[in-house]
Amino acid sequence: MALHSLSELPTSAAAAVDDGNSGGQTADANRPVLSAYKSFCRSTPTVTRWLVQLLAASYLLSLLVGAPSLSAALANVPARTLNGMQLHRVFTSVLICPSLLGLIFAGAWVSDVGGRMEQRMGSATYLGTLIALTAAGNVLYLALNVLPGPGPGPGAGAAPLPTEAETVDAGADAGAAGVWP
């Protein structure tokens, strides 16, 4: 038996068939989450969409491995970044999203402001700007934690960076209390 139109199919089978012209909207009507995701993908520029998806993946990963473990692996901790030469932390620290509220606000901000910036600047320029600003902000953070500051007298400067063991101990204590350094 040959079918000549979708009207000959049962209702559930007709909804699952995509003729290539409807963009899958017939099938998506039964799946509102998929429909919303496809709408988001169509209306959001590429780099902004990737960034929102990375934030969501970071949140889900923090649920699986625990927020303290994820923060310990990605955060820009001066002792680990400089003493341990883990320079990837300069770029990965912005991907930490341990709370649902943080994910909601970061996702909304990136989608709104980031999407408009990417449309104006272009995807390549926007990505380059994000990488440059991330690196500059984290290098400034490291510099402020390492450079000597004003002290009470001559020779006063910054305290030496803690060792790896001191950092892990402090992180374990802070993680137990739910606060991160």
mmCIF file of N, CA, C and O in Angstrom, residues 1-46:
data_model
loop_
_atom_site.group_PDB
_atom_site.id
_atom_site.type_symbol
_atom_site.label_atom_id
_atom_site.label_comp_id
_atom_site.label_asym_id
_atom_site.label_seq_id
_atom_site.Cartn_x
_atom_site.Cartn_y
_atom_site.Cartn_z
ATOM 1 N N MET A 1 0.844 -1.171 0.000
ATOM 2 C CA MET A 1 0.000 0.000 0.000
ATOM 3 C C MET A 1 0.888 1.233 0.000
ATOM 4 O O MET A 1 1.723 1.420 0.861
ATOM 5 N N ALA A 2 0.737 2.065 -0.967
ATOM 6 C CA ALA A 2 1.529 3.289 -1.077
ATOM 7 C C ALA A 2 0.742 4.451 -0.476
ATOM 8 O O ALA A 2 -0.452 4.585 -0.685
ATOM 9 N N LEU A 3 1.454 5.289 0.275
ATOM 10 C CA LEU A 3 0.838 6.467 0.864
ATOM 11 C C LEU A 3 1.124 7.658 -0.036
ATOM 12 O O LEU A 3 2.246 7.863 -0.476
ATOM 13 N N HIS A 4 0.121 8.432 -0.329
ATOM 14 C CA HIS A 4 0.295 9.579 -1.210
ATOM 15 C C HIS A 4 0.233 10.901 -0.473
ATOM 16 O O HIS A 4 0.569 11.930 -1.028
ATOM 17 N N SER A 5 -0.196 10.897 0.782
ATOM 18 C CA SER A 5 -0.239 12.137 1.558
ATOM 19 C C SER A 5 -0.184 11.802 3.042
ATOM 20 O O SER A 5 -0.397 10.660 3.436
ATOM 21 N N LEU A 6 0.100 12.808 3.837
ATOM 22 C CA LEU A 6 0.156 12.622 5.280
ATOM 23 C C LEU A 6 -1.217 12.378 5.873
ATOM 24 O O LEU A 6 -1.328 11.830 6.964
ATOM 25 N N SER A 7 -2.263 12.765 5.165
ATOM 26 C CA SER A 7 -3.610 12.577 5.712
ATOM 27 C C SER A 7 -3.984 11.104 5.799
ATOM 28 O O SER A 7 -4.886 10.744 6.533
ATOM 29 N N GLU A 8 -3.277 10.242 5.049
ATOM 30 C CA GLU A 8 -3.559 8.817 5.101
ATOM 31 C C GLU A 8 -2.901 8.148 6.300
ATOM 32 O O GLU A 8 -3.227 7.015 6.618
ATOM 33 N N LEU A 9 -1.943 8.829 6.954
ATOM 34 C CA LEU A 9 -1.264 8.265 8.109
ATOM 35 C C LEU A 9 -2.103 8.467 9.361
ATOM 36 O O LEU A 9 -2.856 9.427 9.456
ATOM 37 N N PRO A 10 -1.925 7.600 10.352
ATOM 38 C CA PRO A 10 -2.562 7.853 11.647
ATOM 39 C C PRO A 10 -2.006 9.159 12.234
ATOM 40 O O PRO A 10 -0.915 9.587 11.888
ATOM 41 N N THR A 11 -2.732 9.776 13.119
ATOM 42 C CA THR A 11 -2.359 11.074 13.667
ATOM 43 C C THR A 11 -0.972 11.064 14.292
ATOM 44 O O THR A 11 -0.172 11.951 14.054
ATOM 45 N N SER A 12 -0.634 10.066 15.096
ATOM 46 C CA SER A 12 0.672 10.032 15.758
ATOM 47 C C SER A 12 1.788 9.856 14.740
ATOM 48 O O SER A 12 2.859 10.427 14.880
ATOM 49 N N ALA A 13 1.582 9.083 13.687
ATOM 50 C CA ALA A 13 2.608 8.896 12.672
ATOM 51 C C ALA A 13 2.768 10.164 11.844
ATOM 52 O O ALA A 13 3.877 10.523 11.451
ATOM 53 N N ALA A 14 1.699 10.878 11.558
ATOM 54 C CA ALA A 14 1.782 12.118 10.784
ATOM 55 C C ALA A 14 2.568 13.173 11.553
ATOM 56 O O ALA A 14 3.304 13.953 10.971
ATOM 57 N N ALA A 15 2.430 13.188 12.863
ATOM 58 C CA ALA A 15 3.163 14.158 13.671
ATOM 59 C C ALA A 15 4.646 13.854 13.680
ATOM 60 O O ALA A 15 5.469 14.750 13.841
ATOM 61 N N ALA A 16 5.027 12.579 13.497
ATOM 62 C CA ALA A 16 6.431 12.206 13.545
ATOM 63 C C ALA A 16 7.130 12.399 12.203
ATOM 64 O O ALA A 16 8.340 12.349 12.124
ATOM 65 N N VAL A 17 6.382 12.599 11.118
ATOM 66 C CA VAL A 17 6.973 12.741 9.794
ATOM 67 C C VAL A 17 7.280 14.199 9.527
ATOM 68 O O VAL A 17 6.465 15.075 9.782
ATOM 69 N N ASP A 18 8.467 14.450 9.009
ATOM 70 C CA ASP A 18 8.871 15.805 8.662
ATOM 71 C C ASP A 18 9.083 15.840 7.164
ATOM 72 O O ASP A 18 9.941 15.130 6.635
ATOM 73 N N ASP A 19 8.346 16.656 6.458
ATOM 74 C CA ASP A 19 8.463 16.710 5.001
ATOM 75 C C ASP A 19 9.599 17.613 4.542
ATOM 76 O O ASP A 19 9.830 17.772 3.354
ATOM 77 N N GLY A 20 10.345 18.208 5.471
ATOM 78 C CA GLY A 20 11.458 19.064 5.105
ATOM 79 C C GLY A 20 11.058 20.514 4.949
ATOM 80 O O GLY A 20 11.901 21.389 4.941
ATOM 81 N N ASN A 21 9.792 20.810 4.806
ATOM 82 C CA ASN A 21 9.354 22.191 4.610
ATOM 83 C C ASN A 21 8.852 22.840 5.889
ATOM 84 O O ASN A 21 8.879 24.042 6.034
ATOM 85 N N SER A 22 8.386 22.033 6.816
ATOM 86 C CA SER A 22 7.801 22.598 8.031
ATOM 87 C C SER A 22 8.839 22.864 9.106
ATOM 88 O O SER A 22 8.529 23.456 10.117
ATOM 89 N N GLY A 23 10.095 22.411 8.901
ATOM 90 C CA GLY A 23 11.128 22.620 9.901
ATOM 91 C C GLY A 23 10.901 21.782 11.137
ATOM 92 O O GLY A 23 11.447 22.054 12.192
ATOM 93 N N GLY A 24 10.109 20.722 11.034
ATOM 94 C CA GLY A 24 9.861 19.841 12.165
ATOM 95 C C GLY A 24 8.873 20.406 13.163
ATOM 96 O O GLY A 24 8.746 19.904 14.260
ATOM 97 N N GLN A 25 8.143 21.461 12.797
ATOM 98 C CA GLN A 25 7.249 22.098 13.751
ATOM 99 C C GLN A 25 6.065 21.218 14.108
ATOM 100 O O GLN A 25 5.560 21.297 15.217
ATOM 101 N N THR A 26 5.638 20.362 13.200
ATOM 102 C CA THR A 26 4.523 19.472 13.501
ATOM 103 C C THR A 26 4.930 18.502 14.598
ATOM 104 O O THR A 26 4.192 18.296 15.555
ATOM 105 N N ALA A 27 6.131 17.923 14.473
ATOM 106 C CA ALA A 27 6.612 16.980 15.478
ATOM 107 C C ALA A 27 6.939 17.703 16.778
ATOM 108 O O ALA A 27 6.771 17.153 17.859
ATOM 109 N N ASP A 28 7.421 18.951 16.696
ATOM 110 C CA ASP A 28 7.806 19.700 17.886
ATOM 111 C C ASP A 28 6.618 20.178 18.705
ATOM 112 O O ASP A 28 6.768 20.514 19.871
ATOM 113 N N ALA A 29 5.429 20.206 18.124
ATOM 114 C CA ALA A 29 4.257 20.668 18.858
ATOM 115 C C ALA A 29 3.971 19.755 20.049
ATOM 116 O O ALA A 29 3.437 20.200 21.055
ATOM 117 N N ASN A 30 4.342 18.494 19.922
ATOM 118 C CA ASN A 30 4.138 17.548 21.013
ATOM 119 C C ASN A 30 5.276 17.583 22.025
ATOM 120 O O ASN A 30 5.204 16.938 23.054
ATOM 121 N N ARG A 31 6.372 18.280 21.714
ATOM 122 C CA ARG A 31 7.530 18.361 22.601
ATOM 123 C C ARG A 31 7.898 19.829 22.820
ATOM 124 O O ARG A 31 8.719 20.386 22.121
ATOM 125 N N PRO A 32 7.301 20.474 23.802
ATOM 126 C CA PRO A 32 7.520 21.910 23.990
ATOM 127 C C PRO A 32 8.954 22.271 24.363
ATOM 128 O O PRO A 32 9.440 23.337 23.986
ATOM 129 N N VAL A 33 9.663 21.394 25.081
ATOM 130 C CA VAL A 33 11.051 21.698 25.454
ATOM 131 C C VAL A 33 11.925 21.700 24.209
ATOM 132 O O VAL A 33 12.744 22.605 24.015
ATOM 133 N N LEU A 34 11.749 20.715 23.344
ATOM 134 C CA LEU A 34 12.513 20.666 22.100
ATOM 135 C C LEU A 34 12.171 21.853 21.209
ATOM 136 O O LEU A 34 13.052 22.458 20.588
ATOM 137 N N SER A 35 10.923 22.216 21.169
ATOM 138 C CA SER A 35 10.497 23.372 20.384
ATOM 139 C C SER A 35 11.137 24.659 20.906
ATOM 140 O O SER A 35 11.625 25.484 20.135
ATOM 141 N N ALA A 36 11.174 24.823 22.220
ATOM 142 C CA ALA A 36 11.798 26.011 22.821
ATOM 143 C C ALA A 36 13.291 26.028 22.545
ATOM 144 O O ALA A 36 13.873 27.083 22.256
ATOM 145 N N TYR A 37 13.950 24.861 22.621
ATOM 146 C CA TYR A 37 15.383 24.787 22.352
ATOM 147 C C TYR A 37 15.686 25.152 20.898
ATOM 148 O O TYR A 37 16.624 25.902 20.623
ATOM 149 N N LYS A 38 14.890 24.624 19.975
ATOM 150 C CA LYS A 38 15.106 24.949 18.560
ATOM 151 C C LYS A 38 14.872 26.432 18.304
ATOM 152 O O LYS A 38 15.594 27.055 17.532
ATOM 153 N N SER A 39 13.896 27.016 18.940
ATOM 154 C CA SER A 39 13.644 28.449 18.810
ATOM 155 C C SER A 39 14.821 29.248 19.361
ATOM 156 O O SER A 39 15.259 30.239 18.763
ATOM 157 N N PHE A 40 15.353 28.827 20.507
ATOM 158 C CA PHE A 40 16.529 29.465 21.099
ATOM 159 C C PHE A 40 17.714 29.386 20.140
ATOM 160 O O PHE A 40 18.432 30.369 19.932
ATOM 161 N N CYS A 41 17.924 28.216 19.535
ATOM 162 C CA CYS A 41 19.046 28.035 18.602
ATOM 163 C C CYS A 41 18.896 28.913 17.361
ATOM 164 O O CYS A 41 19.882 29.443 16.856
ATOM 165 N N ARG A 42 17.677 29.074 16.883
ATOM 166 C CA ARG A 42 17.455 29.908 15.692
ATOM 167 C C ARG A 42 17.654 31.386 15.997
ATOM 168 O O ARG A 42 18.144 32.138 15.162
ATOM 169 N N SER A 43 17.312 31.828 17.201
ATOM 170 C CA SER A 43 17.334 33.253 17.505
ATOM 171 C C SER A 43 18.612 33.714 18.203
ATOM 172 O O SER A 43 18.813 34.917 18.359
ATOM 173 N N THR A 44 19.479 32.800 18.612
ATOM 174 C CA THR A 44 20.679 33.161 19.358
ATOM 175 C C THR A 44 21.917 32.946 18.498
ATOM 176 O O THR A 44 22.071 31.877 17.909
ATOM 177 N N PRO A 45 22.808 33.933 18.451
ATOM 178 C CA PRO A 45 24.043 33.759 17.680
ATOM 179 C C PRO A 45 24.893 32.605 18.223
ATOM 180 O O PRO A 45 24.777 32.218 19.387
ATOM 181 N N THR A 46 25.784 32.095 17.391
ATOM 182 C CA THR A 46 26.534 30.876 17.671
ATOM 183 C C THR A 46 27.352 30.924 18.961
ATOM 184 O O THR A 46 27.219 30.056 19.814
#
